[in-house]
Amino acid sequence: MKCPFCQYTDSRVIDSRPTEDSEKIRRRRECVKCGRRFTTYETIETVPIVVVKKDKSRQVFDRDKLLMGLLRACEKRPVTLETLQATVDDIENELQNGTDREVTSVKIGELAMDRLQKLDEVAYVRFASVYRQFRDINSFMAELEKLLDKKQNEDKAT
């Protein structure tokens, strides 16, 4: 590890411990040459997830882009930012744990809609209206009817 002060390439680890979220290892190091101390963080290297878009182009999965879409859908709704961040974490973990390194944008959209439907129905309909690109009021109403039917079936089961 290169010292940020003198650029010497040898240092020794003084202390190691996991961060609060246990996602990284925090290491205190001391430069062998100048004796100054600095902190480094070690993370697990993950294989990037590639998103295959509808036009067949490919780009690296961007969790911020997904979060922004969920935030737009939940605007002025009683859904906290922490809940949405946890939802994005959940979707990203599911994608990382899958065997496919390339995932379609359709699959990501479906995962987001599944979770939004459980969080907030209005946010779900907002997201679905943009995601599914409803062409007219009839296709929008068909989606609402599916949502209502599902809700009625759940109410009957309880």
Tab-separated table of N, CA, C and O in Angstrom, residues 102-150:
chain	number	residue	atom	x	y	z
A	102	GLU	N	-25.337	-10.797	-16.841
A	102	GLU	CA	-26.085	-9.849	-17.663
A	102	GLU	C	-27.559	-10.012	-17.327
A	102	GLU	O	-28.090	-11.125	-17.337
A	103	VAL	N	-28.203	-8.892	-17.019
A	103	VAL	CA	-29.609	-8.893	-16.619
A	103	VAL	C	-30.331	-7.880	-17.480
A	103	VAL	O	-29.809	-6.790	-17.737
A	104	THR	N	-31.530	-8.217	-17.898
A	104	THR	CA	-32.290	-7.277	-18.721
A	104	THR	C	-32.881	-6.168	-17.851
A	104	THR	O	-33.169	-6.372	-16.667
A	105	SER	N	-33.066	-5.016	-18.453
A	105	SER	CA	-33.698	-3.907	-17.743
A	105	SER	C	-35.132	-4.273	-17.380
A	105	SER	O	-35.664	-3.794	-16.375
A	106	VAL	N	-35.727	-5.159	-18.169
A	106	VAL	CA	-37.093	-5.619	-17.886
A	106	VAL	C	-37.132	-6.346	-16.543
A	106	VAL	O	-38.019	-6.110	-15.713
A	107	LYS	N	-36.157	-7.212	-16.296
A	107	LYS	CA	-36.114	-7.949	-15.029
A	107	LYS	C	-35.938	-6.998	-13.854
A	107	LYS	O	-36.602	-7.146	-12.815
A	108	ILE	N	-35.074	-6.016	-13.999
A	108	ILE	CA	-34.855	-5.049	-12.917
A	108	ILE	C	-36.140	-4.269	-12.652
A	108	ILE	O	-36.523	-4.047	-11.501
A	109	GLY	N	-36.817	-3.876	-13.713
A	109	GLY	CA	-38.090	-3.164	-13.561
A	109	GLY	C	-39.136	-4.010	-12.859
A	109	GLY	O	-39.881	-3.520	-12.006
A	110	GLU	N	-39.184	-5.291	-13.201
A	110	GLU	CA	-40.151	-6.191	-12.558
A	110	GLU	C	-39.824	-6.362	-11.072
A	110	GLU	O	-40.731	-6.375	-10.236
A	111	LEU	N	-38.535	-6.508	-10.747
A	111	LEU	CA	-38.135	-6.610	-9.340
A	111	LEU	C	-38.531	-5.350	-8.570
A	111	LEU	O	-39.029	-5.430	-7.437
A	112	ALA	N	-38.324	-4.198	-9.184
A	112	ALA	CA	-38.683	-2.934	-8.534
A	112	ALA	C	-40.194	-2.839	-8.339
A	112	ALA	O	-40.672	-2.438	-7.272
A	113	MET	N	-40.962	-3.235	-9.350
A	113	MET	CA	-42.425	-3.163	-9.229
A	113	MET	C	-42.948	-4.127	-8.166
A	113	MET	O	-43.866	-3.782	-7.420
A	114	ASP	N	-42.367	-5.325	-8.076
A	114	ASP	CA	-42.785	-6.275	-7.039
A	114	ASP	C	-42.624	-5.675	-5.650
A	114	ASP	O	-43.498	-5.791	-4.801
A	115	ARG	N	-41.502	-5.024	-5.435
A	115	ARG	CA	-41.248	-4.453	-4.113
A	115	ARG	C	-42.092	-3.207	-3.851
A	115	ARG	O	-42.592	-3.002	-2.748
A	116	LEU	N	-42.273	-2.374	-4.880
A	116	LEU	CA	-43.098	-1.177	-4.711
A	116	LEU	C	-44.559	-1.526	-4.433
A	116	LEU	O	-45.230	-0.833	-3.673
A	117	GLN	N	-45.024	-2.597	-5.031
A	117	GLN	CA	-46.417	-2.999	-4.832
A	117	GLN	C	-46.670	-3.304	-3.357
A	117	GLN	O	-47.729	-3.017	-2.834
A	118	LYS	N	-45.666	-3.862	-2.674
A	118	LYS	CA	-45.789	-4.163	-1.246
A	118	LYS	C	-45.612	-2.919	-0.381
A	118	LYS	O	-46.154	-2.847	0.718
A	119	LEU	N	-44.832	-1.944	-0.871
A	119	LEU	CA	-44.555	-0.734	-0.090
A	119	LEU	C	-45.674	0.294	-0.161
A	119	LEU	O	-46.115	0.820	0.856
A	120	ASP	N	-46.102	0.615	-1.384
A	120	ASP	CA	-47.070	1.683	-1.580
A	120	ASP	C	-47.738	1.507	-2.940
A	120	ASP	O	-47.065	1.553	-3.971
A	121	GLU	N	-49.048	1.318	-2.944
A	121	GLU	CA	-49.760	1.039	-4.192
A	121	GLU	C	-49.737	2.216	-5.162
A	121	GLU	O	-49.658	2.028	-6.373
A	122	VAL	N	-49.819	3.435	-4.635
A	122	VAL	CA	-49.783	4.610	-5.512
A	122	VAL	C	-48.413	4.712	-6.187
A	122	VAL	O	-48.323	4.949	-7.396
A	123	ALA	N	-47.353	4.507	-5.420
A	123	ALA	CA	-46.008	4.538	-5.991
A	123	ALA	C	-45.855	3.429	-7.034
A	123	ALA	O	-45.226	3.636	-8.074
A	124	TYR	N	-46.437	2.271	-6.749
A	124	TYR	CA	-46.390	1.164	-7.707
A	124	TYR	C	-47.037	1.568	-9.025
A	124	TYR	O	-46.467	1.353	-10.097
A	125	VAL	N	-48.224	2.170	-8.962
A	125	VAL	CA	-48.933	2.564	-10.186
A	125	VAL	C	-48.149	3.638	-10.931
A	125	VAL	O	-48.040	3.593	-12.163
A	126	ARG	N	-47.556	4.575	-10.209
A	126	ARG	CA	-46.731	5.601	-10.853
A	126	ARG	C	-45.553	4.969	-11.596
A	126	ARG	O	-45.282	5.298	-12.747
A	127	PHE	N	-44.843	4.080	-10.899
A	127	PHE	CA	-43.689	3.430	-11.498
A	127	PHE	C	-44.114	2.595	-12.707
A	127	PHE	O	-43.487	2.646	-13.762
A	128	ALA	N	-45.186	1.842	-12.541
A	128	ALA	CA	-45.673	0.979	-13.625
A	128	ALA	C	-46.102	1.799	-14.834
A	128	ALA	O	-45.868	1.389	-15.978
A	129	SER	N	-46.700	2.966	-14.606
A	129	SER	CA	-47.168	3.768	-15.742
A	129	SER	C	-46.002	4.265	-16.590
A	129	SER	O	-46.104	4.330	-17.814
A	130	VAL	N	-44.883	4.581	-15.950
A	130	VAL	CA	-43.694	4.999	-16.704
A	130	VAL	C	-42.992	3.778	-17.286
A	130	VAL	O	-42.635	3.744	-18.456
A	131	TYR	N	-42.819	2.755	-16.446
A	131	TYR	CA	-42.076	1.568	-16.853
A	131	TYR	C	-42.763	0.826	-17.998
A	131	TYR	O	-42.131	0.421	-18.961
A	132	ARG	N	-44.061	0.636	-17.869
A	132	ARG	CA	-44.797	-0.124	-18.895
A	132	ARG	C	-45.241	0.746	-20.056
A	132	ARG	O	-45.804	0.241	-21.024
A	133	GLN	N	-45.045	2.023	-19.965
A	133	GLN	CA	-45.363	2.969	-21.036
A	133	GLN	C	-46.781	2.748	-21.563
A	133	GLN	O	-46.978	2.445	-22.740
A	134	PHE	N	-47.751	2.919	-20.687
A	134	PHE	CA	-49.142	2.733	-21.090
A	134	PHE	C	-49.473	3.647	-22.253
A	134	PHE	O	-49.196	4.837	-22.242
A	135	ARG	N	-50.055	3.069	-23.272
A	135	ARG	CA	-50.367	3.817	-24.499
A	135	ARG	C	-51.684	4.582	-24.395
A	135	ARG	O	-51.880	5.582	-25.046
A	136	ASP	N	-52.606	4.053	-23.585
A	136	ASP	CA	-53.907	4.697	-23.468
A	136	ASP	C	-54.513	4.392	-22.101
A	136	ASP	O	-53.953	3.645	-21.314
A	137	ILE	N	-55.676	4.953	-21.859
A	137	ILE	CA	-56.337	4.790	-20.567
A	137	ILE	C	-56.763	3.341	-20.336
A	137	ILE	O	-56.784	2.871	-19.197
A	138	ASN	N	-57.051	2.598	-21.392
A	138	ASN	CA	-57.500	1.210	-21.232
A	138	ASN	C	-56.382	0.317	-20.679
A	138	ASN	O	-56.634	-0.520	-19.805
A	139	SER	N	-55.171	0.487	-21.167
A	139	SER	CA	-54.066	-0.323	-20.649
A	139	SER	C	-53.756	0.065	-19.205
A	139	SER	O	-53.431	-0.795	-18.387
A	140	PHE	N	-53.923	1.347	-18.886
A	140	PHE	CA	-53.729	1.803	-17.510
A	140	PHE	C	-54.797	1.209	-16.598
A	140	PHE	O	-54.503	0.713	-15.507
A	141	MET	N	-56.032	1.216	-17.053
A	141	MET	CA	-57.139	0.653	-16.267
A	141	MET	C	-56.969	-0.856	-16.077
A	141	MET	O	-57.286	-1.388	-15.009
A	142	ALA	N	-56.454	-1.535	-17.086
A	142	ALA	CA	-56.235	-2.980	-16.965
A	142	ALA	C	-55.239	-3.277	-15.851
A	142	ALA	O	-55.427	-4.215	-15.064
A	143	GLU	N	-54.203	-2.474	-15.750
A	143	GLU	CA	-53.219	-2.649	-14.675
A	143	GLU	C	-53.846	-2.368	-13.315
A	143	GLU	O	-53.617	-3.106	-12.352
A	144	LEU	N	-54.663	-1.328	-13.233
A	144	LEU	CA	-55.350	-1.023	-11.973
A	144	LEU	C	-56.300	-2.148	-11.574
A	144	LEU	O	-56.401	-2.501	-10.394
A	145	GLU	N	-56.993	-2.718	-12.553
A	145	GLU	CA	-57.913	-3.821	-12.257
A	145	GLU	C	-57.160	-5.043	-11.743
A	145	GLU	O	-57.625	-5.716	-10.815
A	146	LYS	N	-55.997	-5.328	-12.313
A	146	LYS	CA	-55.184	-6.442	-11.801
A	146	LYS	C	-54.787	-6.195	-10.351
A	146	LYS	O	-54.827	-7.096	-9.519
A	147	LEU	N	-54.415	-4.953	-10.059
A	147	LEU	CA	-54.023	-4.592	-8.699
A	147	LEU	C	-55.205	-4.739	-7.737
A	147	LEU	O	-55.069	-5.294	-6.643
A	148	LEU	N	-56.382	-4.283	-8.166
A	148	LEU	CA	-57.573	-4.398	-7.321
A	148	LEU	C	-57.968	-5.854	-7.101
A	148	LEU	O	-58.347	-6.248	-5.986
A	149	ASP	N	-57.904	-6.659	-8.148
A	149	ASP	CA	-58.234	-8.088	-8.019
A	149	ASP	C	-57.295	-8.768	-7.029
A	149	ASP	O	-57.726	-9.559	-6.187
A	150	LYS	N	-56.020	-8.473	-7.126
A	150	LYS	CA	-55.045	-9.060	-6.219
A	150	LYS	C	-55.334	-8.647	-4.786
A	150	LYS	O	-55.291	-9.463	-3.866
